[in-house]
Amino acid sequence: QQLAAGVSLQLAATLYAAARQPHDNLSPHQQLVNRAKFLLQERLENPTPIPQLARELNVSYATFRRIFRQIT
C-alpha cells in the first residue's frame, strides 16, 4: 500500500512538472508522452492497459514503448 502511494505520488509530480512546461516547442514524441501521462493520471482509479492507451494515441504498442523509453 505504501509502495502504491509512493508510485502514485511520483507520477503526480511528474505530471505536474510536465504540465508546467511550455508546450510550444515540444517535439511530437514529447507531446505524445505528455498526453499519455495525462491520460494515465486521469485514470488512476481505473487504469487503462498500455496497449489500449497506445491505440487511443494512434500508435502501435511497440512504437509507444520505444518513444516512452526515449522521452522518460
PDB file of N, CA, C and O in Angstrom:
ATOM      1  N   GLN A   1       0.829  -1.189   0.000  1.00  0.00           N
ATOM      2  CA  GLN A   1       0.000   0.000   0.000  1.00  0.00           C
ATOM      3  C   GLN A   1       0.875   1.255   0.000  1.00  0.00           C
ATOM      4  O   GLN A   1       0.582   2.206  -0.722  1.00  0.00           O
ATOM      5  N   GLN A   2       1.955   1.253   0.785  1.00  0.00           N
ATOM      6  CA  GLN A   2       2.858   2.400   0.797  1.00  0.00           C
ATOM      7  C   GLN A   2       3.565   2.540  -0.547  1.00  0.00           C
ATOM      8  O   GLN A   2       3.766   3.655  -1.028  1.00  0.00           O
ATOM      9  N   LEU A   3       3.912   1.411  -1.157  1.00  0.00           N
ATOM     10  CA  LEU A   3       4.567   1.444  -2.455  1.00  0.00           C
ATOM     11  C   LEU A   3       3.644   2.046  -3.497  1.00  0.00           C
ATOM     12  O   LEU A   3       4.055   2.904  -4.287  1.00  0.00           O
ATOM     13  N   ALA A   4       2.381   1.655  -3.497  1.00  0.00           N
ATOM     14  CA  ALA A   4       1.417   2.207  -4.447  1.00  0.00           C
ATOM     15  C   ALA A   4       1.236   3.701  -4.243  1.00  0.00           C
ATOM     16  O   ALA A   4       1.154   4.468  -5.210  1.00  0.00           O
ATOM     17  N   ALA A   5       1.206   4.126  -3.005  1.00  0.00           N
ATOM     18  CA  ALA A   5       1.073   5.551  -2.711  1.00  0.00           C
ATOM     19  C   ALA A   5       2.305   6.311  -3.197  1.00  0.00           C
ATOM     20  O   ALA A   5       2.191   7.406  -3.767  1.00  0.00           O
ATOM     21  N   GLY A   6       3.474   5.736  -3.007  1.00  0.00           N
ATOM     22  CA  GLY A   6       4.711   6.378  -3.459  1.00  0.00           C
ATOM     23  C   GLY A   6       4.771   6.493  -4.971  1.00  0.00           C
ATOM     24  O   GLY A   6       5.152   7.534  -5.516  1.00  0.00           O
ATOM     25  N   VAL A   7       4.381   5.437  -5.660  1.00  0.00           N
ATOM     26  CA  VAL A   7       4.363   5.461  -7.124  1.00  0.00           C
ATOM     27  C   VAL A   7       3.353   6.486  -7.615  1.00  0.00           C
ATOM     28  O   VAL A   7       3.633   7.249  -8.544  1.00  0.00           O
ATOM     29  N   SER A   8       2.200   6.522  -7.001  1.00  0.00           N
ATOM     30  CA  SER A   8       1.173   7.495  -7.391  1.00  0.00           C
ATOM     31  C   SER A   8       1.655   8.924  -7.181  1.00  0.00           C
ATOM     32  O   SER A   8       1.440   9.792  -8.030  1.00  0.00           O
ATOM     33  N   LEU A   9       2.321   9.165  -6.075  1.00  0.00           N
ATOM     34  CA  LEU A   9       2.836  10.499  -5.792  1.00  0.00           C
ATOM     35  C   LEU A   9       3.913  10.892  -6.802  1.00  0.00           C
ATOM     36  O   LEU A   9       3.937  12.019  -7.290  1.00  0.00           O
ATOM     37  N   GLN A  10       4.796   9.957  -7.128  1.00  0.00           N
ATOM     38  CA  GLN A  10       5.841  10.238  -8.103  1.00  0.00           C
ATOM     39  C   GLN A  10       5.235  10.534  -9.471  1.00  0.00           C
ATOM     40  O   GLN A  10       5.651  11.472 -10.150  1.00  0.00           O
ATOM     41  N   LEU A  11       4.233   9.765  -9.881  1.00  0.00           N
ATOM     42  CA  LEU A  11       3.559  10.006 -11.155  1.00  0.00           C
ATOM     43  C   LEU A  11       2.877  11.367 -11.150  1.00  0.00           C
ATOM     44  O   LEU A  11       2.964  12.116 -12.121  1.00  0.00           O
ATOM     45  N   ALA A  12       2.224  11.710 -10.053  1.00  0.00           N
ATOM     46  CA  ALA A  12       1.559  13.014  -9.954  1.00  0.00           C
ATOM     47  C   ALA A  12       2.572  14.148 -10.056  1.00  0.00           C
ATOM     48  O   ALA A  12       2.321  15.149 -10.735  1.00  0.00           O
ATOM     49  N   ALA A  13       3.725  13.996  -9.434  1.00  0.00           N
ATOM     50  CA  ALA A  13       4.758  15.029  -9.501  1.00  0.00           C
ATOM     51  C   ALA A  13       5.293  15.172 -10.918  1.00  0.00           C
ATOM     52  O   ALA A  13       5.504  16.284 -11.413  1.00  0.00           O
ATOM     53  N   THR A  14       5.477  14.064 -11.596  1.00  0.00           N
ATOM     54  CA  THR A  14       5.942  14.097 -12.984  1.00  0.00           C
ATOM     55  C   THR A  14       4.923  14.785 -13.868  1.00  0.00           C
ATOM     56  O   THR A  14       5.263  15.604 -14.721  1.00  0.00           O
ATOM     57  N   LEU A  15       3.657  14.460 -13.668  1.00  0.00           N
ATOM     58  CA  LEU A  15       2.597  15.079 -14.454  1.00  0.00           C
ATOM     59  C   LEU A  15       2.507  16.576 -14.186  1.00  0.00           C
ATOM     60  O   LEU A  15       2.313  17.369 -15.106  1.00  0.00           O
ATOM     61  N   TYR A  16       2.666  16.959 -12.938  1.00  0.00           N
ATOM     62  CA  TYR A  16       2.617  18.376 -12.585  1.00  0.00           C
ATOM     63  C   TYR A  16       3.757  19.128 -13.264  1.00  0.00           C
ATOM     64  O   TYR A  16       3.556  20.191 -13.845  1.00  0.00           O
ATOM     65  N   ALA A  17       4.944  18.538 -13.219  1.00  0.00           N
ATOM     66  CA  ALA A  17       6.098  19.177 -13.848  1.00  0.00           C
ATOM     67  C   ALA A  17       5.896  19.283 -15.361  1.00  0.00           C
ATOM     68  O   ALA A  17       6.212  20.316 -15.963  1.00  0.00           O
ATOM     69  N   ALA A  18       5.361  18.245 -15.971  1.00  0.00           N
ATOM     70  CA  ALA A  18       5.121  18.274 -17.420  1.00  0.00           C
ATOM     71  C   ALA A  18       4.078  19.324 -17.778  1.00  0.00           C
ATOM     72  O   ALA A  18       4.191  20.006 -18.793  1.00  0.00           O
ATOM     73  N   ALA A  19       3.080  19.476 -16.944  1.00  0.00           N
ATOM     74  CA  ALA A  19       2.018  20.453 -17.215  1.00  0.00           C
ATOM     75  C   ALA A  19       2.526  21.882 -17.116  1.00  0.00           C
ATOM     76  O   ALA A  19       1.994  22.770 -17.769  1.00  0.00           O
ATOM     77  N   ARG A  20       3.564  22.095 -16.328  1.00  0.00           N
ATOM     78  CA  ARG A  20       4.085  23.447 -16.140  1.00  0.00           C
ATOM     79  C   ARG A  20       5.062  23.855 -17.241  1.00  0.00           C
ATOM     80  O   ARG A  20       5.391  25.018 -17.376  1.00  0.00           O
ATOM     81  N   GLN A  21       5.523  22.909 -18.046  1.00  0.00           N
ATOM     82  CA  GLN A  21       6.459  23.226 -19.118  1.00  0.00           C
ATOM     83  C   GLN A  21       5.695  23.824 -20.300  1.00  0.00           C
ATOM     84  O   GLN A  21       4.587  23.396 -20.608  1.00  0.00           O
ATOM     85  N   PRO A  22       6.314  24.787 -20.996  1.00  0.00           N
ATOM     86  CA  PRO A  22       5.663  25.309 -22.193  1.00  0.00           C
ATOM     87  C   PRO A  22       5.587  24.226 -23.265  1.00  0.00           C
ATOM     88  O   PRO A  22       6.509  23.448 -23.434  1.00  0.00           O
ATOM     89  N   HIS A  23       4.457  24.152 -23.960  1.00  0.00           N
ATOM     90  CA  HIS A  23       4.227  23.096 -24.937  1.00  0.00           C
ATOM     91  C   HIS A  23       4.538  23.536 -26.364  1.00  0.00           C
ATOM     92  O   HIS A  23       4.483  22.743 -27.282  1.00  0.00           O
ATOM     93  N   ASP A  24       4.870  24.798 -26.560  1.00  0.00           N
ATOM     94  CA  ASP A  24       5.062  25.315 -27.905  1.00  0.00           C
ATOM     95  C   ASP A  24       6.200  24.633 -28.653  1.00  0.00           C
ATOM     96  O   ASP A  24       6.100  24.389 -29.839  1.00  0.00           O
ATOM     97  N   ASN A  25       7.272  24.352 -27.957  1.00  0.00           N
ATOM     98  CA  ASN A  25       8.439  23.815 -28.645  1.00  0.00           C
ATOM     99  C   ASN A  25       8.706  22.354 -28.291  1.00  0.00           C
ATOM    100  O   ASN A  25       9.842  21.916 -28.334  1.00  0.00           O
ATOM    101  N   LEU A  26       7.681  21.613 -27.955  1.00  0.00           N
ATOM    102  CA  LEU A  26       7.843  20.198 -27.674  1.00  0.00           C
ATOM    103  C   LEU A  26       7.791  19.417 -28.977  1.00  0.00           C
ATOM    104  O   LEU A  26       7.004  19.719 -29.872  1.00  0.00           O
ATOM    105  N   SER A  27       8.618  18.373 -29.053  1.00  0.00           N
ATOM    106  CA  SER A  27       8.592  17.509 -30.227  1.00  0.00           C
ATOM    107  C   SER A  27       7.291  16.702 -30.217  1.00  0.00           C
ATOM    108  O   SER A  27       6.640  16.554 -29.173  1.00  0.00           O
ATOM    109  N   PRO A  28       6.927  16.156 -31.365  1.00  0.00           N
ATOM    110  CA  PRO A  28       5.725  15.300 -31.401  1.00  0.00           C
ATOM    111  C   PRO A  28       5.824  14.128 -30.420  1.00  0.00           C
ATOM    112  O   PRO A  28       4.834  13.747 -29.812  1.00  0.00           O
ATOM    113  N   HIS A  29       7.031  13.588 -30.254  1.00  0.00           N
ATOM    114  CA  HIS A  29       7.204  12.484 -29.298  1.00  0.00           C
ATOM    115  C   HIS A  29       6.975  12.956 -27.870  1.00  0.00           C
ATOM    116  O   HIS A  29       6.328  12.259 -27.071  1.00  0.00           O
ATOM    117  N   GLN A  30       7.489  14.132 -27.532  1.00  0.00           N
ATOM    118  CA  GLN A  30       7.267  14.670 -26.190  1.00  0.00           C
ATOM    119  C   GLN A  30       5.785  14.946 -25.961  1.00  0.00           C
ATOM    120  O   GLN A  30       5.272  14.695 -24.873  1.00  0.00           O
ATOM    121  N   GLN A  31       5.110  15.449 -26.970  1.00  0.00           N
ATOM    122  CA  GLN A  31       3.675  15.698 -26.851  1.00  0.00           C
ATOM    123  C   GLN A  31       2.912  14.399 -26.643  1.00  0.00           C
ATOM    124  O   GLN A  31       1.982  14.336 -25.837  1.00  0.00           O
ATOM    125  N   LEU A  32       3.318  13.339 -27.358  1.00  0.00           N
ATOM    126  CA  LEU A  32       2.676  12.033 -27.205  1.00  0.00           C
ATOM    127  C   LEU A  32       2.838  11.512 -25.777  1.00  0.00           C
ATOM    128  O   LEU A  32       1.867  11.065 -25.157  1.00  0.00           O
ATOM    129  N   VAL A  33       4.053  11.600 -25.261  1.00  0.00           N
ATOM    130  CA  VAL A  33       4.311  11.116 -23.899  1.00  0.00           C
ATOM    131  C   VAL A  33       3.540  11.953 -22.882  1.00  0.00           C
ATOM    132  O   VAL A  33       2.959  11.405 -21.934  1.00  0.00           O
ATOM    133  N   ASN A  34       3.507  13.253 -23.066  1.00  0.00           N
ATOM    134  CA  ASN A  34       2.749  14.106 -22.145  1.00  0.00           C
ATOM    135  C   ASN A  34       1.273  13.751 -22.165  1.00  0.00           C
ATOM    136  O   ASN A  34       0.624  13.707 -21.117  1.00  0.00           O
ATOM    137  N   ARG A  35       0.738  13.504 -23.348  1.00  0.00           N
ATOM    138  CA  ARG A  35      -0.682  13.117 -23.457  1.00  0.00           C
ATOM    139  C   ARG A  35      -0.914  11.777 -22.750  1.00  0.00           C
ATOM    140  O   ARG A  35      -1.899  11.611 -22.032  1.00  0.00           O
ATOM    141  N   ALA A  36      -0.006  10.836 -22.944  1.00  0.00           N
ATOM    142  CA  ALA A  36      -0.128   9.532 -22.286  1.00  0.00           C
ATOM    143  C   ALA A  36      -0.084   9.689 -20.765  1.00  0.00           C
ATOM    144  O   ALA A  36      -0.898   9.090 -20.049  1.00  0.00           O
ATOM    145  N   LYS A  37       0.838  10.497 -20.271  1.00  0.00           N
ATOM    146  CA  LYS A  37       0.935  10.717 -18.822  1.00  0.00           C
ATOM    147  C   LYS A  37      -0.348  11.345 -18.280  1.00  0.00           C
ATOM    148  O   LYS A  37      -0.833  10.970 -17.216  1.00  0.00           O
ATOM    149  N   PHE A  38      -0.887  12.290 -19.038  1.00  0.00           N
ATOM    150  CA  PHE A  38      -2.126  12.940 -18.615  1.00  0.00           C
ATOM    151  C   PHE A  38      -3.259  11.921 -18.540  1.00  0.00           C
ATOM    152  O   PHE A  38      -4.003  11.886 -17.549  1.00  0.00           O
ATOM    153  N   LEU A  39      -3.390  11.085 -19.565  1.00  0.00           N
ATOM    154  CA  LEU A  39      -4.456  10.085 -19.567  1.00  0.00           C
ATOM    155  C   LEU A  39      -4.273   9.074 -18.437  1.00  0.00           C
ATOM    156  O   LEU A  39      -5.246   8.674 -17.790  1.00  0.00           O
ATOM    157  N   LEU A  40      -3.041   8.662 -18.191  1.00  0.00           N
ATOM    158  CA  LEU A  40      -2.787   7.729 -17.092  1.00  0.00           C
ATOM    159  C   LEU A  40      -3.159   8.344 -15.750  1.00  0.00           C
ATOM    160  O   LEU A  40      -3.743   7.679 -14.891  1.00  0.00           O
ATOM    161  N   GLN A  41      -2.837   9.617 -15.592  1.00  0.00           N
ATOM    162  CA  GLN A  41      -3.155  10.298 -14.336  1.00  0.00           C
ATOM    163  C   GLN A  41      -4.665  10.426 -14.170  1.00  0.00           C
ATOM    164  O   GLN A  41      -5.186  10.236 -13.071  1.00  0.00           O
ATOM    165  N   GLU A  42      -5.360  10.727 -15.248  1.00  0.00           N
ATOM    166  CA  GLU A  42      -6.820  10.844 -15.185  1.00  0.00           C
ATOM    167  C   GLU A  42      -7.483   9.535 -14.778  1.00  0.00           C
ATOM    168  O   GLU A  42      -8.553   9.536 -14.203  1.00  0.00           O
ATOM    169  N   ARG A  43      -6.830   8.437 -15.107  1.00  0.00           N
ATOM    170  CA  ARG A  43      -7.431   7.112 -14.928  1.00  0.00           C
ATOM    171  C   ARG A  43      -6.782   6.303 -13.815  1.00  0.00           C
ATOM    172  O   ARG A  43      -6.805   5.068 -13.847  1.00  0.00           O
ATOM    173  N   LEU A  44      -6.223   6.977 -12.831  1.00  0.00           N
ATOM    174  CA  LEU A  44      -5.553   6.263 -11.742  1.00  0.00           C
ATOM    175  C   LEU A  44      -6.481   5.296 -11.028  1.00  0.00           C
ATOM    176  O   LEU A  44      -6.070   4.222 -10.609  1.00  0.00           O
ATOM    177  N   GLU A  45      -7.735   5.667 -10.900  1.00  0.00           N
ATOM    178  CA  GLU A  45      -8.702   4.812 -10.202  1.00  0.00           C
ATOM    179  C   GLU A  45      -9.049   3.564 -11.022  1.00  0.00           C
ATOM    180  O   GLU A  45      -9.364   2.520 -10.463  1.00  0.00           O
ATOM    181  N   ASN A  46      -9.012   3.696 -12.349  1.00  0.00           N
ATOM    182  CA  ASN A  46      -9.365   2.598 -13.247  1.00  0.00           C
ATOM    183  C   ASN A  46      -8.356   2.592 -14.402  1.00  0.00           C
ATOM    184  O   ASN A  46      -8.667   3.067 -15.494  1.00  0.00           O
ATOM    185  N   PRO A  47      -7.157   2.060 -14.167  1.00  0.00           N
ATOM    186  CA  PRO A  47      -6.078   2.162 -15.151  1.00  0.00           C
ATOM    187  C   PRO A  47      -6.411   1.502 -16.493  1.00  0.00           C
ATOM    188  O   PRO A  47      -7.077   0.474 -16.554  1.00  0.00           O
ATOM    189  N   THR A  48      -5.937   2.128 -17.543  1.00  0.00           N
ATOM    190  CA  THR A  48      -6.079   1.611 -18.898  1.00  0.00           C
ATOM    191  C   THR A  48      -4.851   0.765 -19.216  1.00  0.00           C
ATOM    192  O   THR A  48      -3.731   1.211 -18.975  1.00  0.00           O
ATOM    193  N   PRO A  49      -5.044  -0.431 -19.776  1.00  0.00           N
ATOM    194  CA  PRO A  49      -3.870  -1.215 -20.195  1.00  0.00           C
ATOM    195  C   PRO A  49      -3.059  -0.422 -21.232  1.00  0.00           C
ATOM    196  O   PRO A  49      -3.624   0.270 -22.084  1.00  0.00           O
ATOM    197  N   ILE A  50      -1.752  -0.521 -21.158  1.00  0.00           N
ATOM    198  CA  ILE A  50      -0.885   0.272 -22.022  1.00  0.00           C
ATOM    199  C   ILE A  50      -1.130  -0.005 -23.511  1.00  0.00           C
ATOM    200  O   ILE A  50      -1.163   0.946 -24.297  1.00  0.00           O
ATOM    201  N   PRO A  51      -1.338  -1.251 -23.944  1.00  0.00           N
ATOM    202  CA  PRO A  51      -1.640  -1.449 -25.367  1.00  0.00           C
ATOM    203  C   PRO A  51      -2.899  -0.685 -25.814  1.00  0.00           C
ATOM    204  O   PRO A  51      -2.937  -0.125 -26.914  1.00  0.00           O
ATOM    205  N   GLN A  52      -3.899  -0.629 -24.960  1.00  0.00           N
ATOM    206  CA  GLN A  52      -5.116   0.123 -25.277  1.00  0.00           C
ATOM    207  C   GLN A  52      -4.817   1.623 -25.315  1.00  0.00           C
ATOM    208  O   GLN A  52      -5.304   2.340 -26.196  1.00  0.00           O
ATOM    209  N   LEU A  53      -4.009   2.102 -24.398  1.00  0.00           N
ATOM    210  CA  LEU A  53      -3.630   3.513 -24.381  1.00  0.00           C
ATOM    211  C   LEU A  53      -2.899   3.875 -25.675  1.00  0.00           C
ATOM    212  O   LEU A  53      -3.164   4.917 -26.274  1.00  0.00           O
ATOM    213  N   ALA A  54      -2.000   3.011 -26.112  1.00  0.00           N
ATOM    214  CA  ALA A  54      -1.273   3.256 -27.362  1.00  0.00           C
ATOM    215  C   ALA A  54      -2.252   3.367 -28.531  1.00  0.00           C
ATOM    216  O   ALA A  54      -2.124   4.274 -29.365  1.00  0.00           O
ATOM    217  N   ARG A  55      -3.245   2.479 -28.585  1.00  0.00           N
ATOM    218  CA  ARG A  55      -4.261   2.557 -29.650  1.00  0.00           C
ATOM    219  C   ARG A  55      -5.007   3.878 -29.597  1.00  0.00           C
ATOM    220  O   ARG A  55      -5.275   4.485 -30.633  1.00  0.00           O
ATOM    221  N   GLU A  56      -5.348   4.329 -28.396  1.00  0.00           N
ATOM    222  CA  GLU A  56      -6.055   5.609 -28.250  1.00  0.00           C
ATOM    223  C   GLU A  56      -5.202   6.774 -28.748  1.00  0.00           C
ATOM    224  O   GLU A  56      -5.739   7.784 -29.202  1.00  0.00           O
ATOM    225  N   LEU A  57      -3.890   6.627 -28.650  1.00  0.00           N
ATOM    226  CA  LEU A  57      -2.971   7.673 -29.095  1.00  0.00           C
ATOM    227  C   LEU A  57      -2.553   7.483 -30.557  1.00  0.00           C
ATOM    228  O   LEU A  57      -1.687   8.195 -31.065  1.00  0.00           O
ATOM    229  N   ASN A  58      -3.161   6.503 -31.209  1.00  0.00           N
ATOM    230  CA  ASN A  58      -2.932   6.223 -32.636  1.00  0.00           C
ATOM    231  C   ASN A  58      -1.498   5.834 -32.971  1.00  0.00           C
ATOM    232  O   ASN A  58      -0.950   6.258 -33.997  1.00  0.00           O
ATOM    233  N   VAL A  59      -0.890   5.047 -32.090  1.00  0.00           N
ATOM    234  CA  VAL A  59       0.429   4.482 -32.368  1.00  0.00           C
ATOM    235  C   VAL A  59       0.398   3.006 -31.973  1.00  0.00           C
ATOM    236  O   VAL A  59      -0.430   2.579 -31.165  1.00  0.00           O
ATOM    237  N   SER A  60       1.304   2.237 -32.551  1.00  0.00           N
ATOM    238  CA  SER A  60       1.388   0.831 -32.164  1.00  0.00           C
ATOM    239  C   SER A  60       1.971   0.735 -30.754  1.00  0.00           C
ATOM    240  O   SER A  60       2.643   1.656 -30.276  1.00  0.00           O
ATOM    241  N   TYR A  61       1.731  -0.395 -30.130  1.00  0.00           N
ATOM    242  CA  TYR A  61       2.254  -0.620 -28.784  1.00  0.00           C
ATOM    243  C   TYR A  61       3.786  -0.562 -28.797  1.00  0.00           C
ATOM    244  O   TYR A  61       4.403   0.063 -27.927  1.00  0.00           O
ATOM    245  N   ALA A  62       4.411  -1.193 -29.803  1.00  0.00           N
ATOM    246  CA  ALA A  62       5.879  -1.200 -29.884  1.00  0.00           C
ATOM    247  C   ALA A  62       6.421   0.220 -30.045  1.00  0.00           C
ATOM    248  O   ALA A  62       7.410   0.598 -29.396  1.00  0.00           O
ATOM    249  N   THR A  63       5.790   1.003 -30.887  1.00  0.00           N
ATOM    250  CA  THR A  63       6.229   2.393 -31.087  1.00  0.00           C
ATOM    251  C   THR A  63       6.047   3.200 -29.814  1.00  0.00           C
ATOM    252  O   THR A  63       6.934   3.966 -29.422  1.00  0.00           O
ATOM    253  N   PHE A  64       4.909   3.018 -29.160  1.00  0.00           N
ATOM    254  CA  PHE A  64       4.655   3.735 -27.908  1.00  0.00           C
ATOM    255  C   PHE A  64       5.731   3.410 -26.872  1.00  0.00           C
ATOM    256  O   PHE A  64       6.279   4.310 -26.241  1.00  0.00           O
ATOM    257  N   ARG A  65       6.034   2.133 -26.711  1.00  0.00           N
ATOM    258  CA  ARG A  65       7.057   1.727 -25.732  1.00  0.00           C
ATOM    259  C   ARG A  65       8.400   2.362 -26.050  1.00  0.00           C
ATOM    260  O   ARG A  65       9.089   2.859 -25.161  1.00  0.00           O
ATOM    261  N   ARG A  66       8.799   2.348 -27.322  1.00  0.00           N
ATOM    262  CA  ARG A  66      10.088   2.903 -27.727  1.00  0.00           C
ATOM    263  C   ARG A  66      10.141   4.402 -27.442  1.00  0.00           C
ATOM    264  O   ARG A  66      11.104   4.908 -26.842  1.00  0.00           O
ATOM    265  N   ILE A  67       9.098   5.130 -27.842  1.00  0.00           N
ATOM    266  CA  ILE A  67       9.069   6.585 -27.629  1.00  0.00           C
ATOM    267  C   ILE A  67       9.049   6.900 -26.145  1.00  0.00           C
ATOM    268  O   ILE A  67       9.758   7.787 -25.666  1.00  0.00           O
ATOM    269  N   PHE A  68       8.226   6.176 -25.375  1.00  0.00           N
ATOM    270  CA  PHE A  68       8.116   6.442 -23.934  1.00  0.00           C
ATOM    271  C   PHE A  68       9.466   6.241 -23.249  1.00  0.00           C
ATOM    272  O   PHE A  68       9.873   7.036 -22.411  1.00  0.00           O
ATOM    273  N   ARG A  69      10.177   5.173 -23.637  1.00  0.00           N
ATOM    274  CA  ARG A  69      11.507   4.918 -23.061  1.00  0.00           C
ATOM    275  C   ARG A  69      12.476   6.041 -23.413  1.00  0.00           C
ATOM    276  O   ARG A  69      13.299   6.435 -22.587  1.00  0.00           O
ATOM    277  N   GLN A  70      12.416   6.522 -24.656  1.00  0.00           N
ATOM    278  CA  GLN A  70      13.329   7.580 -25.085  1.00  0.00           C
ATOM    279  C   GLN A  70      13.082   8.885 -24.323  1.00  0.00           C
ATOM    280  O   GLN A  70      14.029   9.585 -23.968  1.00  0.00           O
ATOM    281  N   ILE A  71      11.832   9.211 -24.098  1.00  0.00           N
ATOM    282  CA  ILE A  71      11.469  10.518 -23.535  1.00  0.00           C
ATOM    283  C   ILE A  71      11.563  10.516 -22.010  1.00  0.00           C
ATOM    284  O   ILE A  71      11.926  11.522 -21.410  1.00  0.00           O
ATOM    285  N   THR A  72      11.231   9.415 -21.368  1.00  0.00           N
ATOM    286  CA  THR A  72      11.215   9.395 -19.897  1.00  0.00           C
ATOM    287  C   THR A  72      12.490   8.827 -19.314  1.00  0.00           C
ATOM    288  O   THR A  72      13.291   8.244 -19.952  1.00  0.00           O
TER     289      THR A  72
END
